[in-house]
Structures are given as structure tokens and as C-alpha cells.
Coordinates of C-alpha atoms and ligand atoms in Angstrom, one line a residue:
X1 CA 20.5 -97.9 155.1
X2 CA 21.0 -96.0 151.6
X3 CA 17.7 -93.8 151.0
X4 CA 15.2 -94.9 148.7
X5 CA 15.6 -93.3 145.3
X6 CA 11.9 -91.8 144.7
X7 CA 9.6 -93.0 141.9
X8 CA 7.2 -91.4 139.5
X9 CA 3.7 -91.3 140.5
X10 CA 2.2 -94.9 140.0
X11 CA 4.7 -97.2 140.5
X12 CA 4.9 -97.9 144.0
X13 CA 7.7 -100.0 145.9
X14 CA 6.1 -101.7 147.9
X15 CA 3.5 -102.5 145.5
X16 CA 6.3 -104.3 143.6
X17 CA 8.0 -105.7 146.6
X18 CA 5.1 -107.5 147.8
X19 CA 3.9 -109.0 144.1
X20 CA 7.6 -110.3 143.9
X21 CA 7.4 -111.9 147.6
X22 CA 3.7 -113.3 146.2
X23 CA 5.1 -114.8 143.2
X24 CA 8.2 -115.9 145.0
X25 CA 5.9 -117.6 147.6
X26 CA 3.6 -119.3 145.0
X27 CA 6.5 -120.7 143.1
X28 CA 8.2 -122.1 145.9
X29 CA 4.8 -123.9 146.8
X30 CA 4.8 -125.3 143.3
X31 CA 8.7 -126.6 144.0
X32 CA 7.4 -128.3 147.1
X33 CA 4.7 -130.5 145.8
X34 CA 7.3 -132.1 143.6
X35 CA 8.9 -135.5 145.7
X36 CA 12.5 -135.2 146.0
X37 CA 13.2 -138.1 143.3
X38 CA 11.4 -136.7 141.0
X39 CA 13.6 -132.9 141.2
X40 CA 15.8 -133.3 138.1
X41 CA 12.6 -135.6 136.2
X42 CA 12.0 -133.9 132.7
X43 CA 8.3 -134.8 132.2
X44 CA 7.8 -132.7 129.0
X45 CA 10.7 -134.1 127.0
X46 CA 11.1 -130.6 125.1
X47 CA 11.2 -128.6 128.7
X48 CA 14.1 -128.5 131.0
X49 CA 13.9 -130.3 133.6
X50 CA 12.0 -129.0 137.2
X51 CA 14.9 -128.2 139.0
X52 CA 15.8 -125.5 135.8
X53 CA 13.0 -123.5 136.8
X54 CA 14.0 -123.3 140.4
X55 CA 17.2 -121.6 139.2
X56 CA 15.8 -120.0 136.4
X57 CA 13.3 -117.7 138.1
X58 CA 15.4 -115.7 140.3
X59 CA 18.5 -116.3 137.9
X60 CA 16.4 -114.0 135.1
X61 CA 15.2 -111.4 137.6
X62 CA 19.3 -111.2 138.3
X63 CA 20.3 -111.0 134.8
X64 CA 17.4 -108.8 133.7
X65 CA 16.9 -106.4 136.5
X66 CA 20.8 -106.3 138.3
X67 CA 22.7 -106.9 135.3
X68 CA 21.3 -105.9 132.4
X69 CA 19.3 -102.8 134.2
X70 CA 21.4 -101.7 137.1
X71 CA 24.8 -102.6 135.8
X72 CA 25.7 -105.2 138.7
X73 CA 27.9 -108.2 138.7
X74 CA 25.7 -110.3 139.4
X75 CA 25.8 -113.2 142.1
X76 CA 27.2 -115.8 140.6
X77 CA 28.3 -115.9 136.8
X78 CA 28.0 -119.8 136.6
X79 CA 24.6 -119.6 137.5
X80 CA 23.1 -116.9 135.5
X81 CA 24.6 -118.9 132.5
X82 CA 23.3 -122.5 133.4
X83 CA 19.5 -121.2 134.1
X84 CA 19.9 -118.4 131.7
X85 CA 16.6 -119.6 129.2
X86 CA 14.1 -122.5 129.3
X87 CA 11.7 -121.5 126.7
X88 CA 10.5 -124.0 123.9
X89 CA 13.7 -125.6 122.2
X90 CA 12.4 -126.7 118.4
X91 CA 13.8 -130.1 119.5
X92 CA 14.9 -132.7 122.1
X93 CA 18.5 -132.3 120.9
X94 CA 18.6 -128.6 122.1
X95 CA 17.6 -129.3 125.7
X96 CA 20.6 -130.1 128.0
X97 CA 20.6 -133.7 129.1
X98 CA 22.0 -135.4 132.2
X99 CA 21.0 -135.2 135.7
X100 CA 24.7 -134.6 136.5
X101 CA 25.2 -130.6 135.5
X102 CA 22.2 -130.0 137.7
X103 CA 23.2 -128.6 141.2
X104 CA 21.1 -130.3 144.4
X105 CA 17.8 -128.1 145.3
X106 CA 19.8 -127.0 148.7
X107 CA 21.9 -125.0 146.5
X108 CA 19.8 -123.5 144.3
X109 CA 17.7 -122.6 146.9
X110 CA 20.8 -120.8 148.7
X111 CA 21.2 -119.3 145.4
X112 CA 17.7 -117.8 145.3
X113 CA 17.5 -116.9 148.9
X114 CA 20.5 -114.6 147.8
X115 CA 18.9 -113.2 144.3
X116 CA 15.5 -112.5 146.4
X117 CA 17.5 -110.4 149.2
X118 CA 19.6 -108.6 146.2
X119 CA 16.1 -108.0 143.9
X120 CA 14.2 -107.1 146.8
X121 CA 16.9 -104.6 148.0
X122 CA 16.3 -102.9 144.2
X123 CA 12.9 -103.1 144.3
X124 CA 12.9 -101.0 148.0
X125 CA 15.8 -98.4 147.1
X126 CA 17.7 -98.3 143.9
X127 CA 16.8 -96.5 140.8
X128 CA 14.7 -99.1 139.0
X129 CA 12.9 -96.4 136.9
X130 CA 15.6 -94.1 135.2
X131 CA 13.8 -93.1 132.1
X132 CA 17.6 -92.1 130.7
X133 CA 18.4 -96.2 130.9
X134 CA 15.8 -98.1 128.4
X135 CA 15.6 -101.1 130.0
X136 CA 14.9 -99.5 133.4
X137 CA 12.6 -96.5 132.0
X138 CA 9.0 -96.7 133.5
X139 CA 10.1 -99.8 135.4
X140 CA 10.3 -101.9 132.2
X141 CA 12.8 -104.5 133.7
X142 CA 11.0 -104.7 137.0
X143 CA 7.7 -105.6 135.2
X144 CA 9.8 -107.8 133.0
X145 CA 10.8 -109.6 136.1
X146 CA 7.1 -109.7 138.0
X147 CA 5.3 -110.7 135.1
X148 CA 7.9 -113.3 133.6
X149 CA 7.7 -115.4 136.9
X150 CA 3.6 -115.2 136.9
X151 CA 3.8 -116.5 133.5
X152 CA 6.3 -119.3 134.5
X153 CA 3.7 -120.6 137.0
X154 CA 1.4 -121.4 134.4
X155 CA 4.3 -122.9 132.4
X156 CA 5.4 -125.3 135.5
X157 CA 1.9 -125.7 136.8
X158 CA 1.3 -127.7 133.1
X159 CA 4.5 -129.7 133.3
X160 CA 4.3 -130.6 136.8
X161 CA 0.4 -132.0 134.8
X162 CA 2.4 -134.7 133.2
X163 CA 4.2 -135.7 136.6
X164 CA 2.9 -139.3 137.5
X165 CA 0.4 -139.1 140.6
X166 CA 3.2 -141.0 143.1
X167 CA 5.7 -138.3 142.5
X168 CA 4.3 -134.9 143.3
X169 CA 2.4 -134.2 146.8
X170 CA -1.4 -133.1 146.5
X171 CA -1.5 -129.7 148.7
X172 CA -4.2 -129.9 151.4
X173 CA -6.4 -126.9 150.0
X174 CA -7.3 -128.4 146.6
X175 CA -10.5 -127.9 145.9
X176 CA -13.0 -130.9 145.0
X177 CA -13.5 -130.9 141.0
X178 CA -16.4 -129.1 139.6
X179 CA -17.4 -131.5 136.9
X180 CA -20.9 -131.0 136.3
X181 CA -23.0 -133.4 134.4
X182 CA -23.6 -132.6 130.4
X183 CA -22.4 -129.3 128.5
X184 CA -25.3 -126.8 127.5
X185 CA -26.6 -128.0 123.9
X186 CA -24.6 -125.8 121.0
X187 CA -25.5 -122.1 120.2
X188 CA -23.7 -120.2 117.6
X189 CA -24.2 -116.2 118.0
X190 CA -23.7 -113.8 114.9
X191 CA -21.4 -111.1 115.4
X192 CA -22.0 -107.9 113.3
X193 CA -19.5 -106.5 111.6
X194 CA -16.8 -103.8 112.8
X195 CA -13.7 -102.5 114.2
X196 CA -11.5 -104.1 116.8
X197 CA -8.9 -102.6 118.4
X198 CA -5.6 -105.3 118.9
X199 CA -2.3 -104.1 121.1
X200 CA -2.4 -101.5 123.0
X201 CA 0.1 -98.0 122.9
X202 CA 3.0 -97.7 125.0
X203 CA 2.5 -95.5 128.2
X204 CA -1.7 -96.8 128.1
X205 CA -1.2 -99.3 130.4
X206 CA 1.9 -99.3 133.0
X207 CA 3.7 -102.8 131.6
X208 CA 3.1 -104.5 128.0
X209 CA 4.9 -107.1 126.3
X210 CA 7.1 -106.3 123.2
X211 CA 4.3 -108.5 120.8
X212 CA 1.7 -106.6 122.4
X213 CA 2.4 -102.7 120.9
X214 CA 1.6 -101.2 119.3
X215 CA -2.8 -100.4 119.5
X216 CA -4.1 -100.7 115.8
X217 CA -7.9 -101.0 114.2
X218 CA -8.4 -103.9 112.5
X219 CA -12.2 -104.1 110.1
X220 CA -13.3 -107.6 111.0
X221 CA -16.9 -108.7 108.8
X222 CA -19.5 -110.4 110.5
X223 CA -18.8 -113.7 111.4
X224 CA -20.5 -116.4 113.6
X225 CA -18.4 -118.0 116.9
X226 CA -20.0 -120.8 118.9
X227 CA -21.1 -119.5 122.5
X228 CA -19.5 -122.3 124.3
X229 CA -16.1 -123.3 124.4
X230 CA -16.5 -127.3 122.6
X231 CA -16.9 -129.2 125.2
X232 CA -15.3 -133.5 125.9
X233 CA -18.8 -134.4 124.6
X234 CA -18.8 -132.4 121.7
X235 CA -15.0 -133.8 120.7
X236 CA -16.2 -137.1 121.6
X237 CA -18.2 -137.1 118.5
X238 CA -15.3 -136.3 116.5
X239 CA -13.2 -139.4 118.0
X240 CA -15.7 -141.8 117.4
X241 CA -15.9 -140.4 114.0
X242 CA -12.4 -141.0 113.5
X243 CA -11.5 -137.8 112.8
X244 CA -7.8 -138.8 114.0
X245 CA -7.9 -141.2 111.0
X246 CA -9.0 -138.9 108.2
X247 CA -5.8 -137.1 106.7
X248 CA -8.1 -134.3 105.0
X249 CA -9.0 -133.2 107.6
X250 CA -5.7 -131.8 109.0
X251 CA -3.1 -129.5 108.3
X252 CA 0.2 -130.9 106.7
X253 CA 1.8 -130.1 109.4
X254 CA -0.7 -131.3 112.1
X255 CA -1.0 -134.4 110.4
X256 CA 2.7 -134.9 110.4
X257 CA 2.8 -134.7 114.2
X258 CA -0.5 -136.8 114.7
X259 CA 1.4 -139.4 112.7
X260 CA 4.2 -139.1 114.4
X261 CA 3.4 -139.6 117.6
X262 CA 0.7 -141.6 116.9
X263 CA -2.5 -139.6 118.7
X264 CA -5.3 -140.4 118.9
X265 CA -7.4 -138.5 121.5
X266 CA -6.5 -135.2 123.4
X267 CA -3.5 -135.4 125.8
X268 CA -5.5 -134.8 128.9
X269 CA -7.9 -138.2 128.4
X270 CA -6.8 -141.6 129.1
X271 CA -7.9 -144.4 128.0
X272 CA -8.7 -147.8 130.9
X273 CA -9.8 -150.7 130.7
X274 CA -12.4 -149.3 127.7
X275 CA -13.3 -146.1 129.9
X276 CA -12.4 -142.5 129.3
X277 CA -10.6 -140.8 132.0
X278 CA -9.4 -137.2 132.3
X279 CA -6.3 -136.6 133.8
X280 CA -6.2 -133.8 136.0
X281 CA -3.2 -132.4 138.0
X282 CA -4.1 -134.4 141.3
X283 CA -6.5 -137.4 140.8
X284 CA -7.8 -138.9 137.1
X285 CA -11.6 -138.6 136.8
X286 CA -14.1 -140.4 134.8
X287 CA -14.0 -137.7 131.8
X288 CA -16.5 -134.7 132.4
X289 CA -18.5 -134.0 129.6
X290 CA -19.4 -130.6 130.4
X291 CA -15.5 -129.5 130.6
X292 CA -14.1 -127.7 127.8
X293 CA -11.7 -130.0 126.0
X294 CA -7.9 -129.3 125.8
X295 CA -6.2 -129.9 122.7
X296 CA -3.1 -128.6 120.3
X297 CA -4.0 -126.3 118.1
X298 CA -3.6 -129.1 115.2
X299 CA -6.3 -130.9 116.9
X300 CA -9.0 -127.8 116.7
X301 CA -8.1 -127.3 113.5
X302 CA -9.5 -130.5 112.8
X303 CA -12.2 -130.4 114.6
X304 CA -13.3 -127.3 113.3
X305 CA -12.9 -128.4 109.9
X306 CA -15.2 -131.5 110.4
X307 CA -17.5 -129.3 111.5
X308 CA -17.4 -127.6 108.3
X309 CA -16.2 -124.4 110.6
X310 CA -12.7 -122.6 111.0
X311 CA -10.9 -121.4 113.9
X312 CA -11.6 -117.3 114.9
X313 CA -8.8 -114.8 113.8
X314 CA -7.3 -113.2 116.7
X315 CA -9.1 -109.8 115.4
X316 CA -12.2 -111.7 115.5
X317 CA -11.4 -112.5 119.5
X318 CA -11.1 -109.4 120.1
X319 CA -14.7 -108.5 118.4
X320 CA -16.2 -110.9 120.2
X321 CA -14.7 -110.5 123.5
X322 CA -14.4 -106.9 123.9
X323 CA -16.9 -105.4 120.9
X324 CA -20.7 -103.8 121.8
X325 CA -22.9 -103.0 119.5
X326 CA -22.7 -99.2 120.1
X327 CA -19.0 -99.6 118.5
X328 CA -17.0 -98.8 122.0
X329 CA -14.8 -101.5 123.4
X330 CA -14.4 -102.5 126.8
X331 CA -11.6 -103.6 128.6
X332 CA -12.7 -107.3 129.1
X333 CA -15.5 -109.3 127.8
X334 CA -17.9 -108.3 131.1
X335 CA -16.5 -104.5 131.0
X336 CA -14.1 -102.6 132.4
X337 CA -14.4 -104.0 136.0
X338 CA -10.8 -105.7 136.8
X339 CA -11.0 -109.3 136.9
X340 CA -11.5 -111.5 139.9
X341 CA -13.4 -115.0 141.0
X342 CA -16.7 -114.4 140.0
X343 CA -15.9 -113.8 136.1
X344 CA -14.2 -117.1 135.1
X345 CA -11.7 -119.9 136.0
X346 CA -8.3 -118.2 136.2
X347 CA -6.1 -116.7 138.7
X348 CA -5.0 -119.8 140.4
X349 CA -8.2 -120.5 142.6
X350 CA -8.3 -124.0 140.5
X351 CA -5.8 -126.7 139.2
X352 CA -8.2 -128.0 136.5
X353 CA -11.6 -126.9 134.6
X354 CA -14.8 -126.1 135.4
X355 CA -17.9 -126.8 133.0
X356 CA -18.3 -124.7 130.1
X357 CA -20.3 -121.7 131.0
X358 CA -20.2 -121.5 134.3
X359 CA -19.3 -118.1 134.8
X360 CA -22.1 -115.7 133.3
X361 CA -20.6 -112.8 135.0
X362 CA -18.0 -113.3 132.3
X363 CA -20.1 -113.3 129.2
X364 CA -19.3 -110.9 126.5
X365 CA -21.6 -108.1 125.4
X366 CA -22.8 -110.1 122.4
X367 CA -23.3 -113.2 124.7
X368 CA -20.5 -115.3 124.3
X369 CA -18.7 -117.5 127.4
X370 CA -15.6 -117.9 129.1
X371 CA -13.4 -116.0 126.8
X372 CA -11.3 -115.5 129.3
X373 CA -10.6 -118.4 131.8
X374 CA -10.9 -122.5 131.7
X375 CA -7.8 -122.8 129.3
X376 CA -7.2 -120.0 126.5
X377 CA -8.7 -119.9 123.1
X378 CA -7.1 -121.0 120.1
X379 CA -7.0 -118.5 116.9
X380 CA -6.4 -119.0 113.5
X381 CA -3.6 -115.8 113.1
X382 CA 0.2 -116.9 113.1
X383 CA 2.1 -115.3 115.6
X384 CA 4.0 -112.4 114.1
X385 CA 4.8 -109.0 115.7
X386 CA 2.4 -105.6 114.9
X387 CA 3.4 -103.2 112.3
X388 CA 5.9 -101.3 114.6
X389 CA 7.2 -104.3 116.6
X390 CA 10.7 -103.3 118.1
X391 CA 12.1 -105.8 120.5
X392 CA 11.7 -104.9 124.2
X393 CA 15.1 -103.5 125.9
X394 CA 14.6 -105.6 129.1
X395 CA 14.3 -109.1 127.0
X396 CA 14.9 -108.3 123.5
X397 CA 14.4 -112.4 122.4
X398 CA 11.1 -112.4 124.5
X399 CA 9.2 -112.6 121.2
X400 CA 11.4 -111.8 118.1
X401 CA 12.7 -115.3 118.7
X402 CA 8.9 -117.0 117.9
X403 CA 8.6 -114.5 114.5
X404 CA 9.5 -117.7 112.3
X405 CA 5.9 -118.7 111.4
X406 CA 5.1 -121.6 113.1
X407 CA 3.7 -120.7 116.1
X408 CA -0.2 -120.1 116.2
X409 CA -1.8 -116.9 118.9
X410 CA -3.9 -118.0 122.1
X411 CA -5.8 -115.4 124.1
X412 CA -7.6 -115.2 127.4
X413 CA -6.7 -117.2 130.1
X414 CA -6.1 -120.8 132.1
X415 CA -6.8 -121.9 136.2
X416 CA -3.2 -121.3 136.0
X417 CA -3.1 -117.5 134.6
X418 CA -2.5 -115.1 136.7
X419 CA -4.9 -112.4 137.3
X420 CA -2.9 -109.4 136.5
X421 CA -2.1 -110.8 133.0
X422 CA -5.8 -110.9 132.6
X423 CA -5.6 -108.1 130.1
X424 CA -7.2 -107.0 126.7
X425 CA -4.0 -107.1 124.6
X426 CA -2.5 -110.0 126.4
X427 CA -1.0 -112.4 123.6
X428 CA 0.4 -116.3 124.0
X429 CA 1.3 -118.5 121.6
X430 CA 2.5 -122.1 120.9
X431 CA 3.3 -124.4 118.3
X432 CA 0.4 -126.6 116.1
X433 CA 2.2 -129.3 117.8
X434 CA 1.9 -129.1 121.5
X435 CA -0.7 -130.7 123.0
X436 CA 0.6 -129.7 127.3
X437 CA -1.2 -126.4 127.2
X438 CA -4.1 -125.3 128.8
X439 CA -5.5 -124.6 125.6
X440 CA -9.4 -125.0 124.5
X441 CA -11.3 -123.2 121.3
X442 CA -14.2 -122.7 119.6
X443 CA -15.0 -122.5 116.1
X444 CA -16.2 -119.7 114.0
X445 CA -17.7 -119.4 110.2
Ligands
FE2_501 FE1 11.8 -117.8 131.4

């Protein structure tokens, strides 16, 4: 056996080994709730199909951390071009159609079994961190690997969502729902005025996205943000106010695509025989009222409007989640304890909501709830990159490819985030016009 090259201080093999067996594991769960039928089924038109994302994974760990890091071959060229990327095409033209250029699951399982022997090999022995190499120094395309598969758990977890019920397999240890019985009645807190700080410098923290450097002070005035996440019962008033009928109230662009496809309602209710239902990954329920309701980013900009309210600017996220009044920040909304179960919905312990405020542990230090967990938090701010932004060497179109304007930035953090992304300068983002998300808000003035 070829001896291990050795490794700065703080990044530790078999630290990274065992969160890449972890994710490997977890996805591979995911893969086996889906029926066989239903492998090569598309059910978000604009996403590859599921069996992509079988390939995909361990075909990006190969092309980012053998290939483009350590200079390898590869396993097999075909493959690393097929699954190459599988992230938000503008339309359904630009997705690859036909079952037929999809290889059966046997083989792309043998194809990850091999890429999971070869990644794990690195991960044990080879020079991973070579600060002479950029897209290997501080073990950039390691981290680029761990945390890209995390993040496409959440991204299968929501399109497996839209599978019908009779085509994916219910794992035995899902919990029973949590659906409480009303919301608490609206509070809107003031926030006083002050700095916030948004990205974070390189070297702070041992792994950061490309969109997330570098740390800058933004001023932010006082503003006022609603406690509570809105809740099905607080949007209900705005259906049955016919806010999906009333053009002024939307963005062009919103109402384009609420024309367009005709909604109505938020993608996660249903509508039978005269009865509102939410549809949740296993079973549909009777719609709780007390859960915070998930909706595109066109749709809370609506709401908010009706209120007479906006959505909150990223900076004022940040002010509200991770401000005090004494002026320092903390690391999360509750402090600088690292996350776990007891400070909101995230990390994978659920497959679907909890009631609004039901994790106080979480609360900010100005009082505001579940910023982080139970579906992220719309903002206001177009996603663009900080003043400084240079494209990461281990996946330069990570981000630079969404710099066009017309995606919007979520923060926080779903049931199906992982916990290690649960981090201050942590940045998502989506178009207006995209209703699958995990994606909740609140409004601000
Ligand atoms: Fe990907």
C-alpha cells in the first residue's frame, strides 16, 4: 500500500473518508425508494431525469477531484461526459430527452462502485491538499466534492416530492407528521439599525463556495420582519382574496409564469373534492395550518405586496438572523453553538415541515423564528457575485453561470439541508419561477 501523503493540521482523512461514505450511503437510500419503473421518470420537466443523478454524483467527484485535481484519466470518458451537469437548464429544450441514452441502474451502479473505490483511495493517500495546485490547495476540490453531493440530496429529495405516491417506496423510519393545529397569531419585531456582515474571507472557515467570498459590512436601516415564517393559514387569506387573479400585484415576470402555467395556489397544496390537501413526500394530508407555506419566489412577492409589505434584502437576513444589539454577530441565529436537532427542522431528521415556531432554541437574538430550518427564506437581492467574486478553481461554473439576473438569493435551510451547510454565509438561489423548492419567507417593511 502506497503511504499516505500527510496533511496540514485540520483536515483529516478519515474525517473526509467517512463524510463521503455518509453521503454515499444517504444517496443510495434516496435511489432505493424510487420503484424500478419509475428510474429514467423525469418528474420535474426542467431536471434530468433520476437515473442522471445516480451517475452524476460520483461522475463529478471523478471529474473534479481525479481529473481536474489529481491529473487522472479518469474511469470512463463516456461517462464523465453523459453525467457531466444537471443543474437548472433555462428550458425544457436543453434537457436531454429519451429514455434510450440512459444506461440501466446495474451499470451505473458498477460505475459508482468503481468511482467510490478510486475517490476513496484519494481521500486515504494521495496528495489532495497541494497548496502549489489551486484546485487541490486547502482541499478545495475535496470539499467541492463532499459538499456538492449534500447539496444534491436536497436537490433529489424535492424531485423525488413530485414522484406520484405508487412509484417511490416509503422507508420504514419516517416519522409521523408534526402538523400542529393553528399558527401563532402574527408579530412583526423592529430591528434597529446596523451593520451586517455578508460572505465570509477565504482561510475563515475551512470550505466556502465561490458566491460566498469575500466577508464585507453592509449598513442596513431599521426595518421590521415578521417573527413567523407566513404560515398555509396566513396564505390562505390571500387565495381566497384572489390574489392569483390580481395582475398588480405581481412582478412582470411572476405574472408571466402564473399565466403561463395557469397557478393558482402553491405547488405543495392540492385541491379534492373542494378540500385542501398538502402534499408531502410520503402521504397527502389535510393542509396544516400551522406549517410554513412553500411557494416561488413570484408568489411571496405577491403576497408580500398585498400585505402592503416587501420581501427582506439578503443584508437584512443577515441582521436579523445573526445581529445583537451590542453590535457583535454570531455565527447563527441562537449563537455560535454548531447546529443540531434541537435548533430547527434541517439536517434530514424530517421529509416535510413542522409548524411554524417550533424550535425556540433557534430564535434569533432580536426574537425572530426558524431562520434557519422548515424550508429557506426568500430575499429580495438578485443573485450576483460579492465585489471580488473570482470563480472557484475546482468548479469555475458553480456560480458565474447564475450571474445573469434572474435568479433571486434564499438563505437558511430545508428538512432536506444538510447540517454542515448550516452556515452563516451559506447562499442558494433560484429562479422567480420555480415553485419545487423548499422555499418559505416572510415579509419585511
Ligand atoms: Fe451537480
Amino acid at each position: 500500500m502506497a503511504l499516505a501523503v500527510a496533511l496540514p493540521a485540520g483536515l483529516d482523512r478519515s474525517t473526509l473518508a467517512a463524510w463521503y461514505r455518509r453521503n454515499r450511503e444517504r444517496s443510495r437510500a434516496l435511489f432505493d425508494t424510487v420503484l424500478p419503473g419509475a428510474y429514467a421518470a423525469r418528474p420535474i420537466p426542467l431536471r434530468n431525469p433520476i437515473c442522471f443523478y445516480e451517475g452524476h454524483l460520483p461522475a463529478f467527484a471523478v471529474n473534479t477531484l481525479l481529473k481536474r485535481g489529481l491529473g487522472d484519466a479518469g474511469i470512463d470518458a463516456a461517462y464523465e461526459t453523459l453525467f457531466e451537469r444537471g443543474i437548472d437548464p433555462e428550458d425544457e429544450n436543453a434537457v436531454g430527452t429519451g429514455a434510450a441514452r440512459w444506461p440501466p441502474r446495474a451499470e451505473i451502479r458498477a460505475y459508482a462502485d468503481a468511482a467510490d473505490r478510486e475517490i476513496l483511495a484519494a481521500l486515504g493517500q494521495r496528495a489532495i491538499d497541494d497548496a502549489g495546485n489551486p484546485v487541490l490547495a486547502g482541499g478545495l476540490a475535496a470539499f467541492t466534492v463532499l459538499e456538492h453531493e449534500a447539496m444534491h440530496q436536497e436537490t433529489l429529495r424535492y424531485i423525488w416530492h413530485r414522484l406520484p405516491y405508487d412509484q417511490k417506496r416509503r422507508p420504514p423510519d419516517v416519522p409521523a407528521p408534526w402538523t400542529g393545529i393553528e399558527p401563532p397569531l402574527p408579530r412583526t419585531l423592529r430591528i434597529p439599525a446596523g451593520r451586517a456582515t455578508l460572505g465570509v474571507d477565504p482561510g475563515e472557515i475551512p470550505f466556502a463556495w465561490d458566491n460566498e467570498l469575500p466577508a464585507h459590512r453592509v449598513d442596513v436601516k431599521a426595518f421590521w420582519i415578521d417573527r413567523d415564517s407566513v404560515s398555509n393559514r396566513d396564505y390562505m387569506e390571500f387565495v381566497e382574496a384572489g390574489g392569483y387573479r390580481e395582475e398588480g400585484l405581481w412582478d412582470p415576470e411572476g405574472w408571466q409564469w402564473r399565466s403561463e402555467h395557469d397557478v393558482r395556489h402553491p405547488l405543495f397544496w392540492e385541491l379534492h373534492r373542494g378540500a385542501w390537501f398538502w402534499r408531502g413526500m410520503w402521504e397527502l394530508l389535510p393542509l396544516p395550518m400551522a406549517w410554513p407555506v412553500y411557494v416561488s419566489h413570484a408568489e411571496a412577492s405577491a403576497y408580500a405586496r398585498w400585505k402592503g409589505r416587501r420581501l427582506p434584502t439578503e443584508a437584512e437576513y443577515h441582521r436579523a438572523a445573526f445581529g445583537t444589539a451590542s453590535g457583535k454577530e454570531r455565527r447563527h441565529p441562537w449563537g455560535d453553538a454548531p447546529p443540531d436537532a434541537t435548533r430547527g427542522n434541517f439536517d434530514f431528521s424530517r421529509w416535510d415541515p413542522v409548524p411554524v415556531g417550533s424550535f425556540p432554541r433557534g430564535d434569533s437574538a432580536w426574537g425572530v423564528r426558524d431562520l434557519v430550518g422548515n424550508g429557506w427564506e426568500w430575499t429580495s437581492t438578485v443573485f450576483a457575485g460579492f465585489a471580488g467574486f473570482r470563480p472557484m478553481p475546482s468548479y469555475p461554473e458553480y456560480s458565474a453561470d447564475f450571474f445573469d439576473g434572474k435568479h433571486y438569493v434564499m438563505k437558511g435551510a430545508s428538512p432536506a439541508t444538510a447540517r454542515e451547510l448550516v452556515r452563516r454565509s451559506l447562499r442558494n438561489w433560484f429562479r422567480p419561477g420555480y415553485p419545487y423548492v423548499y422555499a418559505k419567507f416572510r415579509t419585511a417593511a
